[in-house]
Amino acid sequence: MAYRLKLGNQELFEELGKFLSDAGVQDIRLRRWAQVLRLEMAPHRLPEEVIANLVSREKKLEANVIAFRPEIDGERVTANRIAEILRTSGDMELRRAAWEASKELGPLLADELRELVRARNLAARSVGFPDYYRMNLELQEIDEARLFSSLGRFASLSEEAFRRMKARLDRLLADRFGIEAIDLEPWHYGDPFFQEVPPVFGVDADPIFAAHSTLEWVKTYFAGIGLSIEPILEKGDYFEREGKDPHAFCLDVNREGEVRVLLNLKDNTYWAGTALHEFGHAVYDMNIDRTLPFALRRPAHISTTEAVAMFFGRLARNLEWLAAMFKLRGKKIRELEGKLLEEQRMQMAITGRWTLVMIHFERGLYRDPDQNQQNRWWDLVQRFQLIRCPKGRASAHDWATKLHIATAPVYYHNYLLGEWTASQFHDAMLRDLKLEEPEAWVDRPEIGEWFRDNVFRHGSLWEFNELVRNATGGIP
Ligand SMILES: [Zn+2]
C-alpha cells in the first residue's frame, strides 16, 4: 500500500524525468530502474478519486461476472458445463441453448462496460494521452503503429492458410452434425468464441489426463526441468466451488516469490494446458533475481511472461511430451500421431485469428465507445474468424461477454506477441541446448537453466525487445 502511494508521488515522478534526461547519468541499470519506475508511476498520477472510481466500477463488473450463473431451460449451469456441452453434445438445440446462455451476460454488463470505457478514456486524457488504449500501449513500451503494422502483416500472411483450414474444419463439423457446411452457426464450434479447435479429429488426449491427477504430474514435470513449484503449491486454489472465479490466473503477491495460482481443475486436456500455462507464469515470477530493486523485480514484459506460459501450455498437445510424461507406448502413440499435430496447428491458427478480433475490437472501443459495438464485433468476427452472425442478435451485446475487456484491458496483443516469442524461445533452446526435434522437453534441468539464465532472473532489467534479442537473436 505504501508503495502504491509512492507511485502517485508527483515530485518523485518529475525527479525521475529529470534524471532520465540528464545525459550525465550513464549507468544502464540505474537508467532502466528510473525508466521502469516512471512507467509504473504514470497511471498513478491520476487524482485519487479518479482511481477510486475506476476501481469501484471494475469491482462492480467483476462481482456481476462472478455472481452470474447462466441458465439452460431454467436450470443454473456452470461455465464448465457450458464448455462441456459445446465440446461434446450432438443435440443441436442444447448446443444453441448453451451458446445463448453464455451470452446472457452481455446485457447485464454492456452499459456499465461502456461507462467504464468512457471513464478510463477521461482519466487517460487528463494525463495527456489521446485515449486509454494508447496510454496503456505506451506504458507497456509498445509502439502502436509498429504493433498494428505487425498485426496487418500477420493477418494477410495467415489469411489463405486460415481460409483453407477453416473450410476443412467446416466440412468435418458438418459431417459430425449431419448438416450442410453452409448451415453452420457459432454454436457448432467447440466454445463460445471459437477460440479453441473443436474436437473433430477423433484425437482425444483427455483419457490420458483423466488417468492422472493434474496437480501431481504438474509438480513432477516442473521438478524434472529444474523449476520446482513445490514451495508455492500448498498456497494455491485449484478446484471449482460455488461463488469462485471460474477462470485461471497467477499472482505474484509481493515480488518476493510468494506466488499464487488459481485454477478450476478438471483432469482433462484443457485444464492440463491451462495448468501448465499458469504454472509457467509462476516459475517465471519465482525465479526473478531477488537482489534486483523492487521496481525491476517482475517479468520483462507481459508478452514475455505470456510467452513462457505458452511455451509450457503448448505441451499438453505435444505427442512427444505426452509420450515421455505419461510413459505411453505403441498403440496409444499411433492413435494420436499426425492428428495431434494437425490439431495443434489448427489451434494456433484459430488463436491467432481470434486474437486479431479482440485487439481490433478493443482499440475501436476506446477510440469511439459510442459506436454500435455489436455490429463492430460481428464484422470483425466475420472478417478474421470467418463466422457469421446468427439471425436475431442485432440488439444483443455479445461483445460484452468477453471478460477481458472489463478485467484485463489492453492486454490481448500480448497473447499474440507471446505466441511469437514462445516460438523464438523454442527455436533458441533447440539451438543453444543442441536438442533435436522431436524433443519431449521432459526431465531436462537444462531447460529450466536456460530460462533462468536468459529470461527469468533478469526481471525487467532489460527492455523486452532487447531481452528477447539477447536470448534468441531476434526481436518478437
Ligand atoms: Zn497467461
Coordinates of C-alpha atoms and ligand atoms in Angstrom, one line a residue:
M1 CA 0.0 0.0 0.0
A2 CA 2.8 2.4 0.9
Y3 CA 4.3 1.5 -2.4
R4 CA 1.0 2.3 -4.1
L5 CA 1.0 5.8 -2.5
K6 CA 4.6 6.4 -3.6
L7 CA 3.6 5.6 -7.1
G8 CA 1.4 8.6 -7.1
N9 CA 4.2 10.9 -5.9
Q10 CA 4.4 13.8 -8.4
E11 CA 7.7 15.1 -7.1
L12 CA 9.4 11.7 -7.5
F13 CA 7.9 11.4 -10.9
E14 CA 9.3 14.7 -12.1
E15 CA 12.7 13.9 -10.5
L16 CA 12.9 10.6 -12.4
G17 CA 12.1 12.5 -15.6
K18 CA 14.9 15.0 -14.9
F19 CA 17.2 12.1 -14.0
L20 CA 16.5 10.4 -17.3
S21 CA 17.0 13.5 -19.4
D22 CA 20.4 14.0 -17.7
A23 CA 22.9 12.6 -20.3
G24 CA 25.5 12.5 -17.5
V25 CA 23.7 9.6 -15.9
Q26 CA 25.1 6.7 -17.8
D27 CA 24.7 3.7 -15.5
I28 CA 22.4 1.5 -17.6
R29 CA 20.9 -0.3 -14.7
L30 CA 20.1 2.9 -12.9
R31 CA 18.6 4.4 -16.0
R32 CA 16.4 1.3 -16.6
W33 CA 15.3 1.4 -13.0
A34 CA 14.2 5.0 -13.3
Q35 CA 12.5 4.3 -16.6
V36 CA 10.5 1.3 -15.3
L37 CA 9.5 3.1 -12.2
R38 CA 8.4 6.1 -14.1
L39 CA 6.3 3.9 -16.4
E40 CA 4.8 2.2 -13.4
M41 CA 4.1 5.5 -11.8
A42 CA 2.4 7.2 -14.8
P43 CA -1.2 5.8 -14.3
H44 CA -1.0 6.5 -10.6
R45 CA -0.6 10.2 -11.2
L46 CA -4.4 10.3 -11.7
P47 CA -6.3 12.0 -8.9
E48 CA -7.2 9.6 -6.1
E49 CA -10.9 9.9 -6.7
V50 CA -10.5 9.1 -10.4
I51 CA -8.6 5.9 -9.5
A52 CA -11.1 5.0 -6.8
N53 CA -14.0 5.5 -9.3
L54 CA -12.3 3.2 -11.9
V55 CA -11.5 0.6 -9.3
S56 CA -15.1 0.5 -8.0
R57 CA -16.5 0.3 -11.5
E58 CA -14.2 -2.6 -12.3
K59 CA -15.0 -4.3 -9.0
K60 CA -18.8 -4.0 -9.6
L61 CA -18.4 -5.5 -13.1
E62 CA -16.3 -8.3 -11.7
A63 CA -18.8 -9.1 -9.0
N64 CA -21.5 -9.3 -11.6
V65 CA -19.4 -11.7 -13.6
I66 CA -18.7 -13.9 -10.6
A67 CA -22.3 -13.9 -9.5
F68 CA -23.6 -14.7 -13.0
R69 CA -24.8 -18.3 -13.4
P70 CA -26.1 -18.9 -16.9
E71 CA -29.3 -20.9 -17.2
I72 CA -30.4 -23.6 -19.7
D73 CA -34.1 -24.3 -19.7
G74 CA -34.4 -22.6 -16.3
E75 CA -31.6 -24.6 -14.8
R76 CA -28.5 -23.0 -13.5
V77 CA -25.3 -24.3 -15.1
T78 CA -21.6 -23.6 -14.6
A79 CA -19.1 -22.3 -17.2
N80 CA -17.5 -25.7 -17.2
R81 CA -20.9 -27.3 -18.0
I82 CA -21.4 -24.9 -21.0
A83 CA -17.9 -25.7 -22.2
E84 CA -18.6 -29.4 -21.9
I85 CA -21.9 -29.1 -24.0
L86 CA -20.2 -27.2 -26.7
R87 CA -17.3 -29.7 -26.9
T88 CA -19.3 -32.9 -26.7
S89 CA -23.1 -32.6 -27.3
G90 CA -24.7 -33.7 -30.5
D91 CA -28.0 -32.2 -29.5
M92 CA -28.4 -29.1 -31.8
E93 CA -31.0 -27.4 -29.6
L94 CA -28.9 -27.9 -26.4
R95 CA -25.8 -26.5 -28.2
R96 CA -27.7 -23.5 -29.2
A97 CA -29.2 -23.0 -25.7
A98 CA -25.7 -23.4 -24.2
W99 CA -24.2 -20.8 -26.6
E100 CA -27.0 -18.4 -26.0
A101 CA -26.8 -18.9 -22.2
S102 CA -23.2 -17.9 -22.3
K103 CA -24.2 -14.6 -24.0
E104 CA -26.8 -13.7 -21.4
L105 CA -24.1 -12.0 -19.5
G106 CA -23.9 -9.3 -22.3
P107 CA -27.0 -7.2 -21.4
L108 CA -26.0 -7.3 -17.7
L109 CA -22.6 -5.8 -18.4
A110 CA -22.9 -3.7 -21.7
D111 CA -24.0 -0.4 -20.3
E112 CA -21.6 -0.4 -17.3
L113 CA -18.8 -1.6 -19.5
R114 CA -19.3 1.3 -21.9
E115 CA -19.4 3.7 -19.0
L116 CA -16.1 2.2 -17.7
V117 CA -14.5 2.7 -21.1
R118 CA -15.6 6.3 -21.1
A119 CA -14.3 6.8 -17.6
R120 CA -11.0 5.2 -18.5
N121 CA -10.6 7.5 -21.5
L122 CA -11.4 10.5 -19.5
A123 CA -8.7 9.5 -17.0
A124 CA -6.2 8.9 -19.7
R125 CA -6.9 12.3 -21.4
S126 CA -6.4 14.0 -18.1
V127 CA -2.7 12.9 -18.1
G128 CA -2.2 13.7 -21.7
F129 CA -3.0 10.6 -23.7
P130 CA -5.5 10.5 -26.6
D131 CA -7.3 7.6 -25.0
Y132 CA -6.9 4.8 -22.6
Y133 CA -5.9 2.3 -25.2
R134 CA -3.0 4.4 -26.4
M135 CA -2.0 5.2 -22.8
N136 CA -1.7 1.5 -21.9
L137 CA 0.3 0.6 -25.1
E138 CA 2.8 3.4 -24.3
L139 CA 3.1 2.3 -20.7
Q140 CA 3.7 -1.2 -22.0
E141 CA 6.5 0.2 -24.1
I142 CA 4.7 -0.8 -27.3
D143 CA 4.6 1.5 -30.3
E144 CA 1.0 1.4 -31.7
A145 CA 2.0 1.9 -35.3
R146 CA 4.6 -0.8 -35.2
L147 CA 2.2 -3.2 -33.4
F148 CA -0.6 -2.7 -35.9
S149 CA 1.7 -3.0 -38.9
S150 CA 2.9 -6.4 -37.5
L151 CA -0.7 -7.4 -37.0
G152 CA -1.6 -6.4 -40.5
R153 CA 1.2 -8.4 -41.9
F154 CA 0.2 -11.4 -39.7
A155 CA -3.4 -11.1 -40.8
S156 CA -2.6 -11.1 -44.5
L157 CA 0.1 -13.8 -44.2
S158 CA -2.3 -16.1 -42.3
E159 CA -5.4 -15.4 -44.4
E160 CA -5.1 -18.0 -47.1
A161 CA -3.9 -20.8 -44.7
F162 CA -6.7 -20.0 -42.3
R163 CA -9.3 -20.0 -45.1
R164 CA -8.2 -23.5 -46.2
M165 CA -8.1 -24.8 -42.7
K166 CA -11.5 -23.3 -41.8
A167 CA -13.0 -24.9 -44.9
R168 CA -11.6 -28.3 -43.8
L169 CA -12.9 -27.8 -40.3
D170 CA -16.3 -26.8 -41.5
R171 CA -16.5 -30.0 -43.6
L172 CA -15.6 -32.1 -40.6
L173 CA -18.1 -30.3 -38.4
A174 CA -20.9 -30.6 -41.0
D175 CA -20.2 -34.3 -41.2
R176 CA -20.2 -34.6 -37.4
F177 CA -23.6 -32.9 -37.1
G178 CA -25.1 -34.2 -40.3
I179 CA -25.8 -30.7 -41.7
E180 CA -24.5 -28.7 -44.6
A181 CA -21.4 -26.6 -44.0
I182 CA -23.3 -23.5 -45.1
D183 CA -25.7 -24.0 -42.2
L184 CA -23.0 -23.9 -39.5
E185 CA -23.7 -21.5 -36.7
P186 CA -21.4 -20.2 -33.9
W187 CA -22.7 -22.9 -31.5
H188 CA -21.4 -25.7 -33.8
Y189 CA -17.9 -24.7 -32.9
G190 CA -16.3 -26.0 -29.7
D191 CA -16.6 -23.0 -27.4
P192 CA -18.5 -19.7 -27.1
F193 CA -15.9 -17.6 -29.0
F194 CA -14.3 -20.1 -31.4
Q195 CA -11.0 -19.7 -29.5
E196 CA -10.4 -23.5 -29.3
V197 CA -10.1 -26.1 -32.0
P198 CA -13.4 -28.2 -31.9
P199 CA -12.9 -31.9 -31.2
V200 CA -13.2 -33.1 -34.8
F201 CA -10.1 -35.1 -35.3
G202 CA -11.1 -38.1 -33.3
V203 CA -7.9 -37.5 -31.3
D204 CA -8.5 -37.2 -27.7
A205 CA -5.8 -36.8 -25.1
D206 CA -8.5 -36.5 -22.4
P207 CA -8.3 -40.2 -21.3
I208 CA -4.6 -39.8 -20.7
F209 CA -5.1 -36.8 -18.5
A210 CA -8.2 -38.3 -16.8
A211 CA -6.0 -41.2 -15.6
H212 CA -3.6 -38.8 -13.7
S213 CA -4.1 -36.1 -11.0
T214 CA -3.2 -32.9 -12.8
L215 CA -1.6 -31.3 -9.7
E216 CA 0.6 -34.4 -9.2
W217 CA 2.1 -34.6 -12.7
V218 CA 2.5 -30.8 -12.9
K219 CA 4.6 -30.9 -9.8
T220 CA 6.7 -33.8 -11.2
Y221 CA 7.0 -32.1 -14.5
F222 CA 8.4 -28.8 -13.3
A223 CA 10.7 -30.5 -10.8
G224 CA 12.1 -32.6 -13.8
I225 CA 13.1 -29.5 -15.7
G226 CA 14.7 -27.8 -12.6
L227 CA 11.9 -25.4 -11.9
S228 CA 10.3 -26.9 -8.8
I229 CA 6.9 -25.4 -7.9
E230 CA 6.8 -27.2 -4.6
P231 CA 7.3 -24.1 -2.5
I232 CA 4.1 -22.5 -3.8
L233 CA 1.9 -25.5 -4.3
E234 CA 0.3 -25.5 -0.9
K235 CA -1.0 -21.9 -1.1
G236 CA -2.9 -22.0 -4.4
D237 CA -6.6 -22.5 -5.0
Y238 CA -7.2 -25.3 -7.6
F239 CA -10.8 -26.6 -7.6
E240 CA -14.2 -25.4 -8.5
R241 CA -16.6 -24.2 -5.9
E242 CA -19.8 -22.1 -5.8
G243 CA -19.1 -18.4 -5.9
K244 CA -15.5 -18.8 -7.0
D245 CA -14.0 -17.0 -10.0
P246 CA -14.4 -19.7 -12.8
H247 CA -11.2 -18.7 -14.6
A248 CA -7.5 -19.2 -14.0
F249 CA -4.7 -16.8 -13.1
C250 CA -1.3 -16.5 -11.4
L251 CA -0.4 -13.7 -9.0
D252 CA 2.9 -12.7 -7.6
V253 CA 1.8 -11.3 -4.2
N254 CA 4.7 -9.2 -3.2
R255 CA 7.5 -9.8 -5.6
E256 CA 9.2 -11.9 -3.0
G257 CA 8.4 -15.2 -4.8
E258 CA 5.2 -15.7 -2.9
V259 CA 3.3 -16.8 -6.0
R260 CA -0.4 -18.0 -6.0
V261 CA -2.1 -19.9 -8.8
L262 CA -5.9 -20.1 -9.1
L263 CA -7.4 -22.8 -11.3
N264 CA -10.7 -24.7 -11.5
L265 CA -9.1 -28.0 -12.4
K266 CA -10.6 -31.0 -14.2
D267 CA -8.3 -33.8 -15.2
N268 CA -8.6 -33.1 -19.0
T269 CA -6.6 -31.6 -21.9
Y270 CA -8.0 -28.1 -21.5
W271 CA -7.1 -27.8 -17.8
A272 CA -3.8 -29.6 -18.4
G273 CA -2.8 -26.9 -20.9
T274 CA -4.2 -24.2 -18.5
A275 CA -2.3 -25.6 -15.5
L276 CA 1.0 -25.7 -17.5
H277 CA 0.3 -22.2 -18.7
E278 CA -0.4 -20.7 -15.2
F279 CA 2.5 -22.5 -13.5
G280 CA 4.6 -21.2 -16.4
H281 CA 3.9 -17.7 -15.2
A282 CA 4.6 -18.9 -11.7
V283 CA 8.1 -20.3 -12.3
Y284 CA 9.0 -17.1 -14.1
D285 CA 7.9 -15.0 -11.1
M286 CA 9.6 -17.4 -8.6
N287 CA 13.0 -17.2 -10.4
I288 CA 13.5 -13.5 -10.7
D289 CA 16.7 -12.3 -9.0
R290 CA 15.6 -11.1 -5.6
T291 CA 18.5 -8.7 -5.3
L292 CA 17.1 -6.6 -8.1
P293 CA 15.4 -3.4 -6.9
F294 CA 11.7 -3.8 -6.3
A295 CA 10.7 -1.9 -9.5
L296 CA 12.7 -4.3 -11.7
R297 CA 11.6 -7.5 -9.8
R298 CA 8.9 -8.5 -12.3
P299 CA 8.8 -10.1 -15.8
A300 CA 10.4 -8.1 -18.6
H301 CA 7.0 -7.6 -20.2
I302 CA 3.5 -9.1 -20.2
S303 CA 4.2 -10.6 -23.6
T304 CA 7.4 -12.2 -22.2
T305 CA 5.6 -13.9 -19.3
E306 CA 2.8 -14.9 -21.7
A307 CA 5.5 -16.4 -24.0
V308 CA 6.9 -18.5 -21.1
A309 CA 3.4 -19.6 -20.1
M310 CA 2.5 -20.5 -23.7
F311 CA 5.8 -22.4 -24.1
F312 CA 4.6 -24.7 -21.4
G313 CA 0.9 -24.6 -22.2
R314 CA 1.6 -25.9 -25.7
L315 CA 3.0 -29.1 -24.3
A316 CA -0.5 -30.5 -23.4
R317 CA -0.9 -31.2 -27.1
N318 CA 2.6 -32.3 -27.9
L319 CA 2.8 -36.0 -28.7
E320 CA 6.5 -36.4 -27.7
W321 CA 5.8 -34.7 -24.4
L322 CA 2.7 -36.8 -23.7
A323 CA 4.5 -40.0 -24.5
A324 CA 7.5 -39.2 -22.3
M325 CA 5.5 -37.7 -19.4
F326 CA 2.9 -40.4 -19.2
K327 CA 5.0 -43.3 -20.5
L328 CA 2.8 -44.0 -23.4
R329 CA 3.7 -46.9 -25.7
G330 CA 2.9 -48.4 -29.1
K331 CA -0.8 -48.3 -29.9
K332 CA -1.6 -45.3 -27.8
I333 CA 1.0 -43.3 -29.5
R334 CA 0.0 -44.4 -33.0
E335 CA -3.6 -43.4 -32.3
L336 CA -2.6 -39.8 -31.6
E337 CA 0.2 -39.5 -34.2
G338 CA -0.3 -36.9 -37.0
K339 CA -3.8 -35.9 -35.9
L340 CA -2.5 -34.3 -32.8
L341 CA 0.0 -32.2 -34.8
E342 CA -2.8 -31.1 -37.2
E343 CA -5.0 -30.2 -34.2
Q344 CA -2.2 -28.1 -32.7
R345 CA -1.5 -26.3 -35.9
M346 CA -5.2 -25.6 -36.3
Q347 CA -5.3 -24.4 -32.7
M348 CA -2.6 -21.9 -33.3
A349 CA -4.3 -20.6 -36.4
I350 CA -7.6 -20.3 -34.5
T351 CA -5.9 -18.5 -31.6
G352 CA -4.2 -16.1 -34.0
R353 CA -7.3 -15.1 -35.9
W354 CA -9.4 -14.8 -32.7
T355 CA -6.8 -12.6 -31.2
L356 CA -7.0 -10.3 -34.1
V357 CA -10.7 -9.9 -33.4
M358 CA -10.1 -8.9 -29.8
I359 CA -7.3 -6.5 -30.5
H360 CA -9.1 -4.6 -33.2
F361 CA -12.3 -4.6 -31.3
E362 CA -10.7 -3.2 -28.2
R363 CA -8.8 -0.4 -30.0
G364 CA -12.0 0.7 -31.7
L365 CA -14.0 0.5 -28.5
Y366 CA -11.7 3.1 -26.9
R367 CA -11.4 5.2 -30.0
D368 CA -15.2 5.6 -30.1
P369 CA -17.2 4.0 -27.3
D370 CA -20.5 5.3 -28.8
Q371 CA -20.4 3.2 -32.0
N372 CA -22.7 0.2 -32.4
Q373 CA -20.3 -2.3 -30.8
Q374 CA -22.4 -5.3 -31.6
N375 CA -22.1 -4.6 -35.3
R376 CA -18.4 -3.9 -35.0
W377 CA -17.9 -7.2 -33.0
W378 CA -19.6 -9.3 -35.6
D379 CA -17.9 -7.5 -38.5
L380 CA -14.5 -8.4 -37.0
V381 CA -15.6 -12.0 -36.2
Q382 CA -16.7 -12.5 -39.8
R383 CA -13.6 -10.8 -41.2
F384 CA -11.0 -12.7 -39.1
Q385 CA -12.7 -15.8 -38.0
L386 CA -15.0 -16.4 -41.0
I387 CA -18.0 -16.9 -38.7
R388 CA -21.2 -15.1 -39.5
C389 CA -23.6 -13.6 -37.0
P390 CA -26.7 -15.7 -36.4
K391 CA -30.1 -14.1 -37.1
G392 CA -31.8 -12.1 -34.4
R393 CA -28.8 -10.8 -32.4
A394 CA -28.9 -7.1 -33.5
S395 CA -30.0 -6.0 -30.1
A396 CA -27.8 -8.4 -28.1
H397 CA -24.4 -7.4 -26.6
D398 CA -22.2 -10.4 -27.5
W399 CA -19.1 -8.2 -27.4
A400 CA -19.6 -7.5 -23.7
T401 CA -19.4 -11.2 -22.7
K402 CA -15.6 -11.3 -23.2
L403 CA -14.4 -10.7 -19.7
H404 CA -11.0 -9.5 -20.7
I405 CA -12.5 -6.2 -21.9
A406 CA -13.6 -5.4 -18.3
T407 CA -10.9 -7.1 -16.2
A408 CA -7.8 -7.2 -18.4
P409 CA -8.0 -4.2 -20.6
V410 CA -5.4 -3.6 -23.4
Y411 CA -3.9 -6.9 -22.8
Y412 CA -4.8 -9.2 -25.8
H413 CA -2.0 -8.2 -28.2
N414 CA 0.4 -9.7 -25.6
Y415 CA -1.0 -13.1 -26.3
L416 CA 0.0 -12.8 -30.0
L417 CA 3.4 -11.3 -29.2
G418 CA 3.6 -14.1 -26.6
E419 CA 3.0 -16.8 -29.2
W420 CA 5.6 -15.3 -31.5
T421 CA 8.1 -15.1 -28.6
A422 CA 7.3 -18.6 -27.4
S423 CA 8.3 -19.9 -30.8
Q424 CA 11.5 -17.9 -30.6
F425 CA 12.3 -19.4 -27.2
H426 CA 11.6 -22.9 -28.6
D427 CA 14.0 -22.4 -31.5
A428 CA 16.7 -20.8 -29.5
M429 CA 16.6 -23.6 -26.9
L430 CA 16.9 -26.2 -29.7
R431 CA 20.0 -24.3 -30.9
D432 CA 21.6 -23.5 -27.6
L433 CA 21.0 -26.8 -25.9
K434 CA 21.7 -28.8 -29.1
L435 CA 18.4 -30.6 -29.0
E436 CA 16.7 -32.1 -32.0
E437 CA 13.1 -32.3 -33.0
P438 CA 11.1 -34.2 -32.0
E439 CA 12.0 -33.2 -28.5
A440 CA 10.0 -34.2 -25.4
W441 CA 11.0 -31.3 -23.2
V442 CA 10.8 -33.6 -20.2
D443 CA 13.4 -34.3 -17.4
R444 CA 15.9 -31.9 -18.7
P445 CA 17.1 -29.5 -16.0
E446 CA 18.9 -27.5 -18.7
I447 CA 15.5 -26.2 -19.9
G448 CA 15.0 -24.6 -16.5
E449 CA 18.5 -23.3 -16.5
W450 CA 18.1 -21.8 -20.0
F451 CA 15.0 -20.0 -19.0
R452 CA 16.5 -18.9 -15.7
D453 CA 19.7 -17.6 -17.2
N454 CA 18.3 -16.0 -20.4
V455 CA 15.0 -14.8 -19.2
F456 CA 13.7 -15.2 -15.7
R457 CA 16.5 -13.8 -13.5
H458 CA 16.8 -10.5 -15.3
G459 CA 13.3 -9.4 -14.2
S460 CA 12.7 -6.2 -16.2
L461 CA 16.3 -5.1 -16.1
W462 CA 16.3 -5.1 -20.0
E463 CA 13.6 -3.6 -22.2
F464 CA 11.7 -6.7 -23.5
N465 CA 12.7 -6.5 -27.2
E466 CA 16.3 -6.3 -26.0
L467 CA 15.9 -9.3 -23.6
V468 CA 14.3 -11.4 -26.3
R469 CA 17.0 -10.4 -28.8
N470 CA 19.8 -11.3 -26.4
A471 CA 18.1 -14.7 -25.6
T472 CA 17.1 -15.7 -29.1
G473 CA 18.9 -13.5 -31.7
G474 CA 15.6 -11.9 -33.0
I475 CA 13.0 -9.4 -31.8
P476 CA 9.4 -10.5 -31.1
Ligands
ZN1 ZN -1.3 -16.1 -19.2

